[in-house]
Coordinates of C-alpha atoms in Angstrom, one line a residue:
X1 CA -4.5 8.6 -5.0
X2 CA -5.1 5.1 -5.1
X3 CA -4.9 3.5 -8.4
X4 CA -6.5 0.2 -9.1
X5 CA -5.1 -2.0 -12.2
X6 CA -4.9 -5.2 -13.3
X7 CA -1.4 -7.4 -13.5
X8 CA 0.0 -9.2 -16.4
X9 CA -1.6 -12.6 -14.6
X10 CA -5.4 -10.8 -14.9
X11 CA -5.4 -10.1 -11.0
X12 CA -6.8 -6.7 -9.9
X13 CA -4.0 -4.2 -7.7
X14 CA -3.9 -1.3 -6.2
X15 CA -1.3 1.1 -5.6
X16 CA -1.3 4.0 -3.0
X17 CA 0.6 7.1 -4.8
X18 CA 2.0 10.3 -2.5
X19 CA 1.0 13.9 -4.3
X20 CA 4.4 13.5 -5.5
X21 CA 3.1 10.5 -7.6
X22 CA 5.6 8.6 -5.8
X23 CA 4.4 4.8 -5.1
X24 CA 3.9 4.5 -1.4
X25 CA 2.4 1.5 -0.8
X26 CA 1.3 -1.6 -3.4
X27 CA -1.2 -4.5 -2.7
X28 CA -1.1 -8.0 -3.7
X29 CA -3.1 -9.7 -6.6
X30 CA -6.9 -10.1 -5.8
X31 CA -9.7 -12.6 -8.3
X32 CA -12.0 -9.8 -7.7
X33 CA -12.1 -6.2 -8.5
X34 CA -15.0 -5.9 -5.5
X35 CA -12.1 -7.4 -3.4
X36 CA -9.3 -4.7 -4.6
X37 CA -11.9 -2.1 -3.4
X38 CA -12.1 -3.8 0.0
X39 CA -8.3 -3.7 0.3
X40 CA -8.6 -0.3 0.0
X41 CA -10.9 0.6 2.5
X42 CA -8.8 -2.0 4.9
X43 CA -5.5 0.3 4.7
X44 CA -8.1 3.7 5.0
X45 CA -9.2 1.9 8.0
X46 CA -6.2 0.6 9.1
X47 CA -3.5 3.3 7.9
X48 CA -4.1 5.3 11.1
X49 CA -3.1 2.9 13.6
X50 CA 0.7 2.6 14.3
X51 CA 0.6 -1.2 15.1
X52 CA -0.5 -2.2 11.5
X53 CA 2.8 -1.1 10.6
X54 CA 5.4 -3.7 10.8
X55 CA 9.2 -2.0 9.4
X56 CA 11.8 -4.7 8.5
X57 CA 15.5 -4.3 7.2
X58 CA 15.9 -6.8 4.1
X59 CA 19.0 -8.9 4.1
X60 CA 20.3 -6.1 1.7
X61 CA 20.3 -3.6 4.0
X62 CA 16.9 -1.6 2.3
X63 CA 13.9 -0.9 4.8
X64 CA 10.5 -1.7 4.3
X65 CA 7.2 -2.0 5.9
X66 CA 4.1 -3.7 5.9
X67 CA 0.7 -2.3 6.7
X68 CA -1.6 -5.2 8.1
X69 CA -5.2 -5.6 8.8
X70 CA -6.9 -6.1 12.1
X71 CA -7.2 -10.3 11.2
X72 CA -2.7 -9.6 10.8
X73 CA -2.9 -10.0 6.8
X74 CA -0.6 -7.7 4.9
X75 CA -2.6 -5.5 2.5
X76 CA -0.1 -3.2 1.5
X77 CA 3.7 -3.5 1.2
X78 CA 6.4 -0.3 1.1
X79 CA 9.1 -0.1 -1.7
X80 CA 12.4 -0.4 -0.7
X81 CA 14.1 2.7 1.2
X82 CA 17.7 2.9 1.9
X83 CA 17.2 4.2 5.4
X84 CA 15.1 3.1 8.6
X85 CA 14.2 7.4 8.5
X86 CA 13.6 6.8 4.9
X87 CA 11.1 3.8 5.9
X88 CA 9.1 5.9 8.8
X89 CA 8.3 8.7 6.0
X90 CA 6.8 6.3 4.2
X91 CA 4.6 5.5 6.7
X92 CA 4.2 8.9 7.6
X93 CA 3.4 9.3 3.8
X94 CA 0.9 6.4 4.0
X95 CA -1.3 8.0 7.3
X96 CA -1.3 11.5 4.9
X97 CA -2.7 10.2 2.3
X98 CA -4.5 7.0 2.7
X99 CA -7.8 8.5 4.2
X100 CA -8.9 11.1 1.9
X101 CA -7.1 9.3 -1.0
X102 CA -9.0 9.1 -4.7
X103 CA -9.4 6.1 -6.5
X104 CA -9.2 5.9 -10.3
X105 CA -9.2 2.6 -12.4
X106 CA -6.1 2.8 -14.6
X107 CA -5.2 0.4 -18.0
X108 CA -1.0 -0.8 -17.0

């Protein structure tokens, strides 16, 4: 399910949530709610495609990935996982879910 919210700052979010309800993927800040709902349809669109996904190791060791758009703008970023395997189920996670996800407006 992909939740939309809005941040302390007033910006609109979503976050991508496994069945789990595990958070598997979180946007940035967008003005515009209209704009939050067309970062969502960028990672359904984009979620399939295995080089949107770009997997870094942080300087602490933690993996993460970013899932980018076809213009190379991140429009989702991963949580930290302890593990590169760790990492590549998220993705995994990310190309379950993403397409047939819901999408409910939720107060934070």
């Amino acid at each position: 399910m992909f939740e939309i919210y809005k941040d302390k700052a007033g910006e609109f979010r979503f976050r991508l949530k496994a069945k789990n309800g595990q958070n598997i993927l979180a946007s940035e800040g967008y003005k515009q709610k209209a704009s939050c709902e067309n970062g969502i349809e960028s990672v359904r669109k984009n979620s399939q495609d295995d080089s949107k996904y770009d997997l870094k190791q942080g300087t602490s060791g933690k993996w993460h990935f970013n899932l980018k758009a076809t213009n190379g703008q991140v429009i989702g970023t991963s949580q930290s996982y302890e593990s590169e395997s760790g990492a590549k189920n998220g993705i995994a996670s990310v190309k379950t879910n993403a397409p047939d996800a819901s999408v409910k407006e939720i107060e934070e």
